[in-house]
Amino acid sequence: MKNYRNFLFLFLPALLLISGNVFAQIPSGYYDSASGLTGSSLKAALHDIIDGHTTYPYTSSLTDTWDILKEADRDPNDATKVIGLYSGFSMDAAAEYNSGDGWSREHVWAKSRGDFGTSQGAGTDCHHLRAEDVSTNSARNNRNFDNATTQYCDASGTYSGCTDSKTSSSEWVWEPRDEVKGDVARMIFYMVVRYEGDGSEPDLELVDYLLTNTDNSPYHGMASTLVEWHENDPVSSAETTRNDVIYSYQGNRNPFIDHPEYVCEIFSSYCSGSGTGGTNDDLFFSEYIEGSSYNKALEIANETGSSVSLSSYSLKKQTNGAGSWADEYALSGTLADGEVFVIAHSSADASITAVADVTTTSGIVTYNGNDPIGLFKNDTLIDIIGTFDGGSSNFAQNVTKVRISSISGPNSTYTTTEWTNYSEDTFDYIGVREGVYSGGSGTSSGGALIISEYIEGSSNNKALEIANVTGASINMSGYSLKKETNGSGTWADEYALSGTLADGEVFVIANSSASSSITSVADVTTTSGIVTFNGNDAVGLFRNDTLMDMLGTFNSSTNYAQNVTKVRNANISTPNSTYTTSEWTNYSSDTFGYLGSHTSSSKTSVGIAEEIAAKTVVLFPNPVDQTLNWNGGTMESLEIYDQLGKKVLQAKNVSSSVDLTELSSGIYFVKTTIDGNVSMQKIVKK
């Protein structure tokens, strides 16, 4: 059988010349059951269509994935070779691995993301397996797909040289060459729809943040970048032919190759507006409360950039995850940009009804944890909590769910990673959008501060830095710091914070006897016990006496942070009540250079206020080599930070450009002030 397949592989080009296209045609009626559907309904229908495909072994003396890829990825100019997906290298098809000097099989959806390995199913699905040079395959590893800055050059093996793909030394990302960016995106979309957790299969989902290399969760990033690649790199004839070849073996097709429009009908929240689902110009759910008794409330947010009439919007419920949409509640009035609309049960707790725009006994607010709730615009579903026809299982019972701050538009497919869960009857966040601009010039107590730096140095060199990366000014009167001495006992040495912390700013509290390098940037110096910690004292940031963020592990006497400076990574923008070492970068004892400023990656939360202001300032060119220019006149202040938040350049009263020659290559964040308007933007230095 192996020899027969190799013969067919050599014979196929001639056969294609004779027949024009052996497969070419989408089978009649293949997508009929998906006709007219959008969002989660379309995703479910496509899953049913492509599920249960014929699987082949990873390696076998019979037909295996090597054989299939020899046909699917063959070099159109030489039938004895295959083309590497990222490298573009033309490689001897007969050299299967060849002790690391041949070619290998790249899992485009990295097999560690879901930990499915090379077992039959996701591990051998040729819709996302591609031929690639061994060392290029290894270099890609399980990196997130996102835009990168450093050209990848392969320096080992038979096939080597600089490729058109890119990587990064500072972020765990991989950018394929331009010719295949859309191909990669559509393979990832296929995997999300094909693998929904049936039986022993993984439940794969897209996320719009960067995952670490040790994260084995069944997620892959970056969703927004992949959708952009899909839109900019349309389906090619080579991609269609490959889809036909895989179909001839597996009996299933990649629907996003046959119907590219399905992408924005399913992943609508990441699209530029070409899809039929929601876009970032639409309203979306920002909070859901399913508490005790009548404590039920829904919050809808407007982050579109302008006021929105609610007359086109309505809410509907599917009772117990079965039947049709019902209990429709039509919205009315106007929702200003940056504001939220709250609808609550009339008999809910006073903490809820006090901030509600509407209280009612309508069926729309008598849901339980197994009732999907939909936000509709002109009777089209744009956002959903729960899965339509998901059955009676309780997906959200006795819980408060808050949409994470990086989500700024609707998603007609319920995605659990877009939400943060809080315990039953948590009402602290209702009435203000967590982590984003709340409108006007006032402050908000709804944002979530984080601990951004910790210094435990020699002698009295002790300091804590707290950052506001929520997008709004924060009233700190509800916040306090506490310490657990030597990792045992109760929280103690409480230090209550006060005042207002502006968005993008930090608050530093230090020991009065610390080095002048620390005290010179401190907002408060004190001899309080909160800044007499040692490396085994857990430190907590509390809001309204609830632990929000933490360094160390409660009731553990381990020296987790002795003689060290710890800086929160730039991609962390929300607090974590479980100490997670991967969120921090460690520096040697008495490192003070990062204290007094902190920058959050634009992939997480820059804040709507900054985004609005950013529209008035255009930085160019980007990427930049030597001189960075801008429009908008004289800049009162320009500050540039590296990815760890260290200020590397500052200039005042500069007219139109700044010289960046002395900066090393990499990603930086530029904070600008023009006519009092502050913005934060990311640039790439070549």
XYZ file of C-alpha atoms in Angstrom:
686
model
C 0.000 0.000 0.000
C 2.866 2.385 0.804
C 4.412 1.798 -2.627
C 1.053 2.292 -4.308
C 0.586 5.630 -2.566
C 4.056 6.779 -3.579
C 3.273 5.829 -7.165
C 0.009 7.755 -7.046
C 1.839 10.747 -5.614
C 4.144 10.804 -8.649
C 1.300 10.164 -11.058
C -1.081 12.813 -9.665
C 0.279 15.862 -11.561
C -0.303 14.174 -14.904
C -3.759 13.083 -13.802
C -4.602 16.678 -12.875
C -3.497 17.873 -16.313
C -5.781 15.350 -17.974
C -8.874 15.971 -15.862
C -8.448 19.694 -15.120
C -9.408 19.165 -11.464
C -10.005 15.744 -10.009
C -12.007 16.915 -6.957
C -12.647 20.674 -7.497
C -16.369 20.553 -6.811
C -17.928 20.936 -3.357
C -20.234 17.906 -3.059
C -23.836 18.787 -3.831
C -25.783 19.554 -0.643
C -22.678 19.351 1.580
C -23.452 22.609 3.402
C -27.258 22.586 3.095
C -27.837 22.165 6.842
C -25.797 25.337 7.493
C -27.742 27.494 5.064
C -29.083 30.731 6.541
C -27.451 30.254 9.963
C -25.073 32.567 11.818
C -23.128 32.610 15.061
C -23.310 29.649 17.400
C -26.028 27.985 15.313
C -23.783 28.049 12.234
C -20.819 26.786 14.231
C -22.858 23.868 15.574
C -24.170 22.985 12.103
C -20.686 23.030 10.578
C -19.367 20.876 13.408
C -22.004 18.270 12.641
C -21.081 18.381 8.937
C -17.308 17.920 9.360
C -17.327 15.765 12.513
C -16.514 12.041 12.432
C -14.015 12.153 9.576
C -11.961 9.142 8.498
C -8.723 9.136 10.480
C -5.288 7.853 9.483
C -2.325 6.900 11.686
C 0.472 9.341 12.241
C 3.065 6.825 11.058
C 2.377 3.393 9.563
C 3.467 0.969 6.886
C 0.000 1.543 5.404
C -1.401 4.905 4.350
C -0.447 7.495 6.950
C -0.099 11.252 7.322
C 3.253 11.246 5.491
C 1.525 9.901 2.395
C -1.330 12.375 2.531
C 0.960 15.387 2.973
C 3.082 14.296 0.022
C 0.027 14.866 -2.135
C -1.476 17.812 -0.293
C 1.754 19.836 0.020
C 3.566 18.796 -3.147
C 5.720 21.317 -4.974
C 3.723 22.290 -8.102
C 7.005 22.574 -10.004
C 8.503 19.255 -8.872
C 6.275 16.325 -7.923
C 9.107 14.648 -5.994
C 9.189 17.468 -3.430
C 6.990 19.120 -0.822
C 6.815 22.816 0.139
C 7.409 23.934 3.743
C 4.515 25.993 5.077
C 6.521 28.690 6.900
C 9.913 28.372 5.220
C 8.807 27.917 1.601
C 11.669 25.420 1.229
C 11.206 22.794 -1.508
C 12.167 19.509 0.191
C 12.719 15.933 -0.945
C 9.381 14.222 -0.265
C 11.076 10.855 0.238
C 13.160 12.200 3.152
C 10.573 11.569 5.882
C 12.284 13.149 8.902
C 15.558 11.421 7.879
C 17.212 11.664 11.302
C 16.279 15.322 11.545
C 17.787 16.214 8.184
C 14.588 15.841 6.138
C 11.129 17.292 6.529
C 8.585 16.926 9.309
C 4.872 17.333 9.980
C 3.925 20.659 11.533
C 0.830 20.795 13.721
C -0.481 24.257 12.849
C -2.700 24.081 15.935
C 0.194 23.230 18.241
C -0.415 19.752 19.643
C 0.564 20.865 23.153
C -2.329 23.356 23.167
C -4.904 20.824 24.268
C -2.232 18.171 24.797
C -3.613 15.844 22.107
C -0.216 14.720 20.790
C -0.155 12.610 17.634
C -3.079 10.345 18.444
C -5.633 9.750 15.711
C -8.088 12.612 15.574
C -6.759 16.121 16.219
C -3.185 14.816 16.226
C -3.433 13.369 12.709
C -6.017 15.688 11.119
C -4.369 16.676 7.854
C -6.446 19.817 7.529
C -3.941 21.361 9.964
C -0.857 19.162 9.412
C 1.638 20.704 7.005
C 5.020 19.798 5.604
C 7.873 21.779 7.145
C 11.630 21.706 7.566
C 12.545 20.026 10.855
C 14.382 22.974 12.422
C 11.778 25.522 11.269
C 9.082 23.326 12.786
C 11.030 23.267 16.039
C 11.524 27.054 16.003
C 7.810 27.703 15.632
C 7.221 25.431 18.655
C 3.800 26.281 20.159
C 4.110 30.019 19.624
C 0.954 32.085 19.287
C 0.138 33.361 15.827
C 0.607 37.123 15.907
C 2.568 39.850 14.162
C 6.289 39.677 14.908
C 9.395 41.701 14.161
C 12.413 39.425 13.660
C 12.961 37.541 10.420
C 13.403 33.837 11.059
C 16.623 32.432 9.594
C 17.100 28.672 9.657
C 20.753 27.882 10.307
C 20.793 24.068 10.436
C 20.073 21.003 8.325
C 19.910 20.401 4.589
C 17.293 23.098 4.141
C 18.449 26.380 5.615
C 18.529 30.111 5.043
C 16.441 33.153 5.877
C 12.703 32.754 5.447
C 9.889 35.281 5.095
C 8.385 34.172 8.404
C 9.053 36.141 11.583
C 9.398 35.519 15.294
C 10.299 37.507 18.395
C 12.803 37.298 21.214
C 10.522 39.197 23.587
C 7.076 37.681 22.898
C 6.019 34.069 22.330
C 4.719 34.707 18.798
C 5.130 33.479 15.227
C 4.196 35.286 12.005
C 4.051 33.101 8.865
C 5.126 34.396 5.475
C 2.511 36.585 3.779
C 1.524 33.987 1.167
C 0.134 31.589 3.779
C -1.184 33.841 6.569
C -4.784 33.335 5.471
C -4.173 29.597 5.035
C -2.928 29.361 8.634
C -5.906 31.339 9.928
C -8.440 29.142 8.143
C -6.762 25.980 9.448
C -7.073 27.333 13.003
C -10.744 28.253 12.435
C -11.357 24.714 11.155
C -9.897 23.207 14.334
C -12.114 25.377 16.566
C -15.261 24.168 14.800
C -14.199 20.543 14.263
C -13.117 19.833 17.870
C -15.834 20.614 20.400
C -14.954 18.149 23.156
C -16.956 15.188 21.851
C -15.929 11.945 23.572
C -12.186 12.009 24.153
C -11.580 14.830 21.677
C -10.288 18.212 22.886
C -12.542 21.270 23.021
C -10.458 23.818 21.135
C -11.135 27.561 21.357
C -9.609 30.780 20.061
C -8.498 33.472 22.511
C -7.316 37.017 21.932
C -4.341 37.034 24.250
C -0.874 35.490 24.249
C -0.388 32.130 25.933
C 2.899 31.081 27.515
C 4.942 28.202 26.136
C 4.066 26.034 29.165
C 0.298 26.554 28.909
C -1.317 23.274 27.770
C -4.888 24.576 27.813
C -6.894 23.901 24.608
C -6.668 27.535 23.484
C -4.785 29.331 20.721
C -4.052 33.007 20.110
C -4.344 35.563 18.695
C -7.921 35.568 17.408
C -8.003 39.160 16.165
C -4.741 38.771 14.260
C -5.857 35.526 12.624
C -9.104 37.124 11.443
C -7.097 40.034 10.045
C -4.837 37.598 8.176
C -7.892 35.791 6.825
C -9.336 39.065 5.527
C -6.051 40.225 3.956
C -5.043 36.905 2.372
C -8.023 35.420 0.473
C -8.394 31.751 -0.430
C -6.068 30.720 -3.265
C -6.462 28.003 -5.876
C -3.660 26.061 -4.180
C -5.579 26.150 -0.897
C -8.738 24.931 -2.626
C -6.850 22.084 -4.279
C -5.376 21.085 -0.927
C -8.854 21.051 0.603
C -9.945 18.673 -2.165
C -6.988 16.351 -1.553
C -7.667 16.124 2.186
C -11.368 15.553 1.488
C -10.478 12.614 -0.764
C -8.875 10.927 2.253
C -10.710 12.148 5.342
C -14.162 12.687 3.858
C -14.526 16.146 5.419
C -13.729 19.643 4.189
C -12.499 22.905 5.670
C -15.656 25.043 5.470
C -13.704 28.304 5.767
C -11.959 27.559 2.477
C -15.217 26.719 0.700
C -17.108 29.583 2.377
C -14.709 32.315 3.607
C -17.717 34.401 4.656
C -18.396 31.921 7.469
C -15.447 33.380 9.412
C -17.147 36.672 10.231
C -20.475 34.947 10.756
C -18.930 32.882 13.583
C -15.996 34.973 14.857
C -17.859 38.246 14.395
C -16.380 40.122 17.352
C -12.929 40.069 15.725
C -14.016 41.098 12.218
C -13.695 44.475 10.567
C -17.407 44.633 9.867
C -17.891 42.377 6.839
C -19.712 39.651 8.725
C -23.400 39.322 9.545
C -22.867 38.957 13.288
C -21.813 41.686 15.689
C -18.850 44.010 15.284
C -17.009 46.381 17.593
C -19.568 48.983 16.497
C -22.229 47.043 18.412
C -23.293 46.860 22.023
C -22.422 43.759 24.024
C -23.065 42.015 27.335
C -20.583 43.156 29.981
C -22.040 41.517 33.119
C -24.446 38.741 34.135
C -25.691 38.117 37.666
C -27.450 34.858 38.570
C -27.558 35.028 42.348
C -29.743 33.856 45.165
C -33.511 34.362 45.062
C -34.363 37.253 42.679
C -30.816 38.573 42.340
C -30.779 38.597 38.538
C -29.318 41.369 36.380
C -27.842 41.927 32.922
C -25.470 44.737 31.970
C -24.955 45.948 28.397
C -21.985 48.158 27.465
C -21.369 50.693 24.734
C -17.738 50.956 23.600
C -18.461 51.952 20.010
C -17.102 55.500 20.234
C -20.495 57.189 19.931
C -23.995 57.186 21.403
C -26.239 54.326 20.285
C -30.016 54.198 20.005
C -31.321 51.139 21.825
C -34.442 50.900 19.683
C -32.856 48.288 17.381
C -31.865 46.011 20.259
C -33.738 43.380 22.243
C -33.041 40.584 24.731
C -34.322 37.022 24.427
C -34.049 33.869 26.531
C -34.101 30.136 25.737
C -35.564 28.356 28.749
C -33.569 25.361 30.030
C -31.402 25.350 26.907
C -34.142 23.977 24.652
C -36.921 25.240 22.420
C -37.044 28.616 20.709
C -35.986 32.097 21.752
C -38.687 33.618 23.987
C -39.410 36.284 26.633
C -38.293 39.028 24.271
C -37.624 42.373 25.958
C -37.275 45.365 23.624
C -34.808 48.039 24.701
C -35.395 51.765 24.263
C -33.662 55.070 24.786
C -30.054 56.055 24.014
C -26.864 54.649 25.515
C -23.940 57.074 25.585
C -20.437 55.962 24.655
C -18.592 54.496 27.626
C -21.804 53.915 29.588
C -23.668 50.742 30.559
C -27.358 49.807 30.642
C -28.552 47.568 33.491
C -31.811 45.619 33.517
C -32.619 43.841 36.788
C -35.385 41.951 38.540
C -37.638 44.268 40.538
C -37.127 42.189 43.688
C -33.322 42.012 43.443
C -31.047 43.215 46.231
C -30.969 46.979 46.710
C -27.309 47.013 45.634
C -28.499 45.929 42.187
C -31.704 47.935 41.826
C -29.896 51.103 42.951
C -27.806 51.094 39.752
C -30.396 49.553 37.401
C -31.795 51.548 34.491
C -34.826 49.243 34.329
C -36.336 46.921 36.929
C -38.941 44.425 35.813
C -40.545 41.057 36.542
C -40.347 40.125 32.852
C -39.268 36.601 32.009
C -35.999 37.959 30.649
C -34.766 38.370 34.254
C -36.175 35.140 35.683
C -33.448 32.995 34.156
C -31.556 30.195 35.849
C -28.059 28.947 35.155
C -29.091 26.847 32.156
C -31.001 29.530 30.204
C -29.003 31.067 27.332
C -29.523 34.835 27.022
C -29.158 36.566 23.657
C -28.652 40.196 22.645
C -30.317 40.829 19.294
C -29.979 43.711 16.841
C -32.750 44.002 14.275
C -33.706 40.464 15.297
C -30.220 39.095 14.500
C -28.274 37.482 17.338
C -25.055 39.423 17.978
C -24.047 38.404 21.514
C -24.884 35.457 23.755
C -24.328 34.105 27.262
C -24.628 30.318 27.126
C -25.027 28.000 24.159
C -28.288 27.858 22.224
C -29.740 24.330 22.389
C -27.021 23.520 24.906
C -29.359 21.427 27.039
C -30.214 21.694 30.697
C -26.697 21.665 32.155
C -25.998 24.680 34.379
C -23.332 26.762 32.657
C -23.839 29.850 34.843
C -25.694 29.145 38.072
C -25.087 31.029 41.341
C -22.426 33.212 39.769
C -21.565 36.744 38.692
C -19.856 36.826 35.283
C -17.909 39.933 34.206
C -16.649 40.360 30.634
C -12.870 40.770 30.603
C -11.580 44.244 29.759
C -9.921 43.251 26.451
C -13.335 42.388 24.965
C -14.909 45.453 23.370
C -17.553 43.944 21.104
C -20.137 41.150 20.891
C -19.593 37.495 20.053
C -22.448 35.349 18.817
C -20.563 32.277 20.033
C -20.432 31.939 23.821
C -16.753 31.833 24.784
C -15.987 31.141 28.445
C -12.489 32.653 28.214
C -14.058 36.080 27.626
C -15.527 36.080 31.130
C -14.290 36.229 34.726
C -16.440 34.417 37.296
C -17.141 35.707 40.808
C -18.935 34.050 43.697
C -22.697 34.127 44.128
C -24.215 37.513 45.029
C -21.155 39.537 44.035
C -22.565 42.954 43.120
C -19.397 45.097 43.261
C -19.017 45.423 39.481
C -22.583 46.100 38.348
C -23.256 49.542 36.897
C -19.755 50.307 35.625
C -17.715 48.544 32.967
C -14.774 46.776 34.627
C -11.396 47.967 33.385
C -12.476 50.449 30.683
C -13.274 54.110 30.256
C -16.451 55.084 32.072
C -17.037 58.378 30.294
C -16.590 61.993 31.276
C -13.837 63.208 33.534
C -15.023 61.584 36.731
C -13.616 58.603 38.512
C -14.817 55.049 38.911
C -14.486 52.628 41.773
C -15.267 49.709 39.457
C -11.782 49.224 37.988
C -9.277 46.704 39.289
C -5.800 47.839 40.317
C -2.873 45.412 40.287
C 0.405 45.058 42.146
C 2.956 45.850 39.427
C 6.271 45.769 41.300
C 7.743 44.374 44.531
C 11.169 45.202 45.924
C 12.643 43.102 48.741
C 16.247 44.268 48.785
C 19.002 44.727 51.286
C 18.352 46.367 54.649
C 15.217 48.566 54.461
C 14.955 48.605 50.661
C 11.303 47.564 50.574
C 8.667 48.964 48.208
C 5.378 48.046 46.546
C 4.045 49.554 43.325
C 0.354 49.495 42.388
C -0.710 50.204 38.784
C -3.915 51.403 37.191
C -4.257 49.938 33.688
C -8.056 49.901 33.666
C -8.659 52.825 31.307
C -10.282 55.032 33.975
C -9.244 56.975 37.057
C -9.737 54.868 40.189
C -10.849 56.006 43.625
C -8.514 54.076 45.931
C -10.561 54.597 49.088
C -11.827 51.028 48.979
C -8.342 49.527 48.579
C -5.890 48.362 51.211
C -2.707 46.316 51.525
C -2.226 43.530 54.058
C 0.596 41.188 54.999
C 0.792 37.672 56.455
C 3.992 37.531 58.501
C 6.281 34.546 57.863
C 3.531 32.847 55.889
C 1.380 31.976 58.903
C -1.441 33.419 60.938
C -3.966 35.964 59.685
C -3.771 38.947 57.368
C -2.362 41.897 59.351
C -0.528 45.229 59.094
C -3.375 46.652 56.997
C -2.535 49.882 55.182
C -5.559 51.728 53.752
C -5.034 53.547 50.465
C -6.638 56.876 49.625
C -6.874 59.424 46.867
C -7.389 58.896 43.136
C -5.026 57.032 40.834
C -5.177 58.220 37.231
C -5.297 55.727 34.393
C -1.810 54.673 33.315
C -0.234 55.863 36.563
C 1.298 53.991 39.502
C 1.244 54.414 43.274
C 4.426 53.552 45.182
C 4.585 52.892 48.926
C 8.072 52.445 50.382
C 9.949 52.044 53.636
C 11.028 55.456 54.955
C 14.614 54.214 55.350
C 14.886 52.794 51.836
C 17.480 53.963 49.315
C 16.888 57.450 47.912
C 16.440 55.816 44.490
C 13.257 54.331 45.931
C 12.004 57.138 48.141
C 12.475 59.738 45.393
C 9.710 58.102 43.333
C 7.510 56.996 46.249
C 4.072 58.504 46.802
C 4.144 57.414 50.442
C 7.060 56.528 52.727
C 6.261 54.850 56.005
C 7.584 52.581 58.741
C 4.302 50.653 58.745
C 4.550 46.886 58.921
C 3.284 46.630 55.346
C 6.771 47.620 54.114
C 8.815 45.547 56.564
C 8.149 42.304 54.693
C 10.682 39.569 54.080
C 10.713 37.023 51.294
C 8.268 34.669 53.038
C 5.550 37.224 53.843
C 2.509 37.008 51.575
C 1.291 40.470 50.520
C -2.289 41.070 49.379
C -4.121 43.909 47.638
C -7.703 44.103 48.886
C -10.777 45.936 47.626
C -13.662 46.341 50.058
C -11.870 43.746 52.198
C -11.915 41.190 49.352
C -8.536 39.835 48.214
C -7.963 40.967 44.630
C -4.238 40.496 43.935
C -1.464 38.668 45.735
C 2.253 38.045 46.037
C 3.170 34.766 47.681
C 0.985 31.958 48.961
C -1.156 32.372 52.068
C -0.097 30.022 54.902
C 3.201 29.115 53.247
C 6.518 30.004 54.890
C 8.586 29.383 51.738
C 10.970 32.188 50.769
C 9.322 32.900 47.430
C 10.721 36.422 46.997
C 13.789 37.180 49.083
C 16.503 39.584 47.910
C 14.733 40.217 44.628
C 12.894 42.814 42.565
C 9.784 41.401 40.886
C 8.160 43.260 37.962
C 4.708 42.299 36.665
C 4.813 41.242 33.013
C 3.396 43.742 30.516
C 0.649 41.389 29.316
C -0.922 41.191 32.797
C -3.630 43.824 33.222
C -6.017 42.258 35.745
C -5.441 41.168 39.348
C -5.008 37.526 40.334
C -5.852 36.335 43.831
C -3.676 33.251 43.234
C 0.045 34.021 43.106
C 1.316 32.933 39.687
C 5.085 33.083 39.168
C 4.805 33.184 35.365
C 3.180 36.633 35.647
C 6.394 38.123 37.052
C 9.972 38.766 35.901
C 12.671 38.626 38.588
C 15.681 40.937 38.883
C 18.658 40.871 41.229
C 18.563 42.361 44.708
C 18.462 46.189 44.847
C 17.308 46.662 41.252
C 15.353 49.944 41.345
C 15.326 51.006 37.676
C 11.740 49.923 36.982
C 10.084 51.531 40.003
C 7.737 54.451 39.395
C 6.223 53.474 36.040
C 4.474 50.492 34.526
C 3.199 49.776 31.019
C 0.516 47.243 30.171
C 0.700 45.529 26.785
C -1.806 46.848 24.214
C -2.872 43.219 23.727
C -4.605 43.361 27.082
C -5.897 46.751 28.179
C -4.797 50.138 26.985
C -8.187 51.594 27.868
C -10.865 53.243 25.782
C -9.838 56.688 27.008
C -6.368 56.202 25.564
C -7.733 54.671 22.365
C -9.951 57.702 21.794
C -7.077 60.080 22.435
C -4.788 57.978 20.262
C -6.954 58.790 17.240
C -5.711 62.407 17.428
C -2.030 61.424 17.221
C -0.536 59.415 14.367
C 2.964 58.059 14.919
C 4.890 57.164 11.760
C 6.614 55.273 10.324
C 5.768 52.145 12.311
C 7.919 50.014 12.337
C 10.478 52.782 12.753
C 14.199 52.698 12.005
C 15.673 55.980 13.249
C 13.238 58.924 13.363
C 9.705 58.753 14.757
C 7.343 61.433 13.441
C 3.822 62.496 14.354
C 1.040 64.823 13.366
C -0.849 67.135 15.694
C 1.734 69.805 16.492
C 4.108 70.314 19.405
C 4.125 67.488 21.900
C 4.190 68.623 25.514
C 5.586 65.298 26.656
C 6.781 62.070 25.061
C 7.730 59.019 27.127
C 8.852 55.650 25.760
C 8.721 52.465 27.834
C 10.033 48.984 27.171
C 7.828 45.914 27.606
C 8.615 45.653 31.302
C 7.498 49.210 31.931
C 10.945 50.770 32.268
C 11.109 54.321 30.916
C 13.881 54.377 28.296
C 13.393 57.813 26.761
C 11.695 61.083 27.707
C 11.383 64.357 25.806
C 9.425 67.558 26.429
C 8.152 70.285 24.100
C 9.236 68.535 20.908
C 7.788 69.736 17.620
C 7.436 66.922 15.094
C 9.929 64.076 15.534
C 12.283 62.288 17.898
C 15.485 60.355 17.205
C 15.302 56.676 18.261
C 18.699 55.634 16.918
C 19.969 54.658 20.365
C 17.057 52.295 21.100
C 17.572 48.577 20.561
C 15.262 46.694 18.226
C 12.035 45.539 19.827
C 8.544 46.546 20.933
C 7.991 49.774 22.867
C 5.059 51.780 24.204
C 4.898 55.509 23.500
C 2.977 57.777 25.876
C 2.267 61.161 24.294
C 0.676 64.360 25.549
C -0.608 66.966 23.069
C -2.908 69.775 24.221
C -3.553 67.836 27.402
C -4.682 64.700 25.545
C -2.761 61.599 26.641
C -2.424 58.505 24.463
C -0.509 55.234 24.619
C 0.522 53.450 21.432
C 2.733 50.522 20.537
C 5.620 50.895 18.096
C 8.163 48.495 16.683
C 11.808 49.611 16.512
C 13.690 47.930 13.679
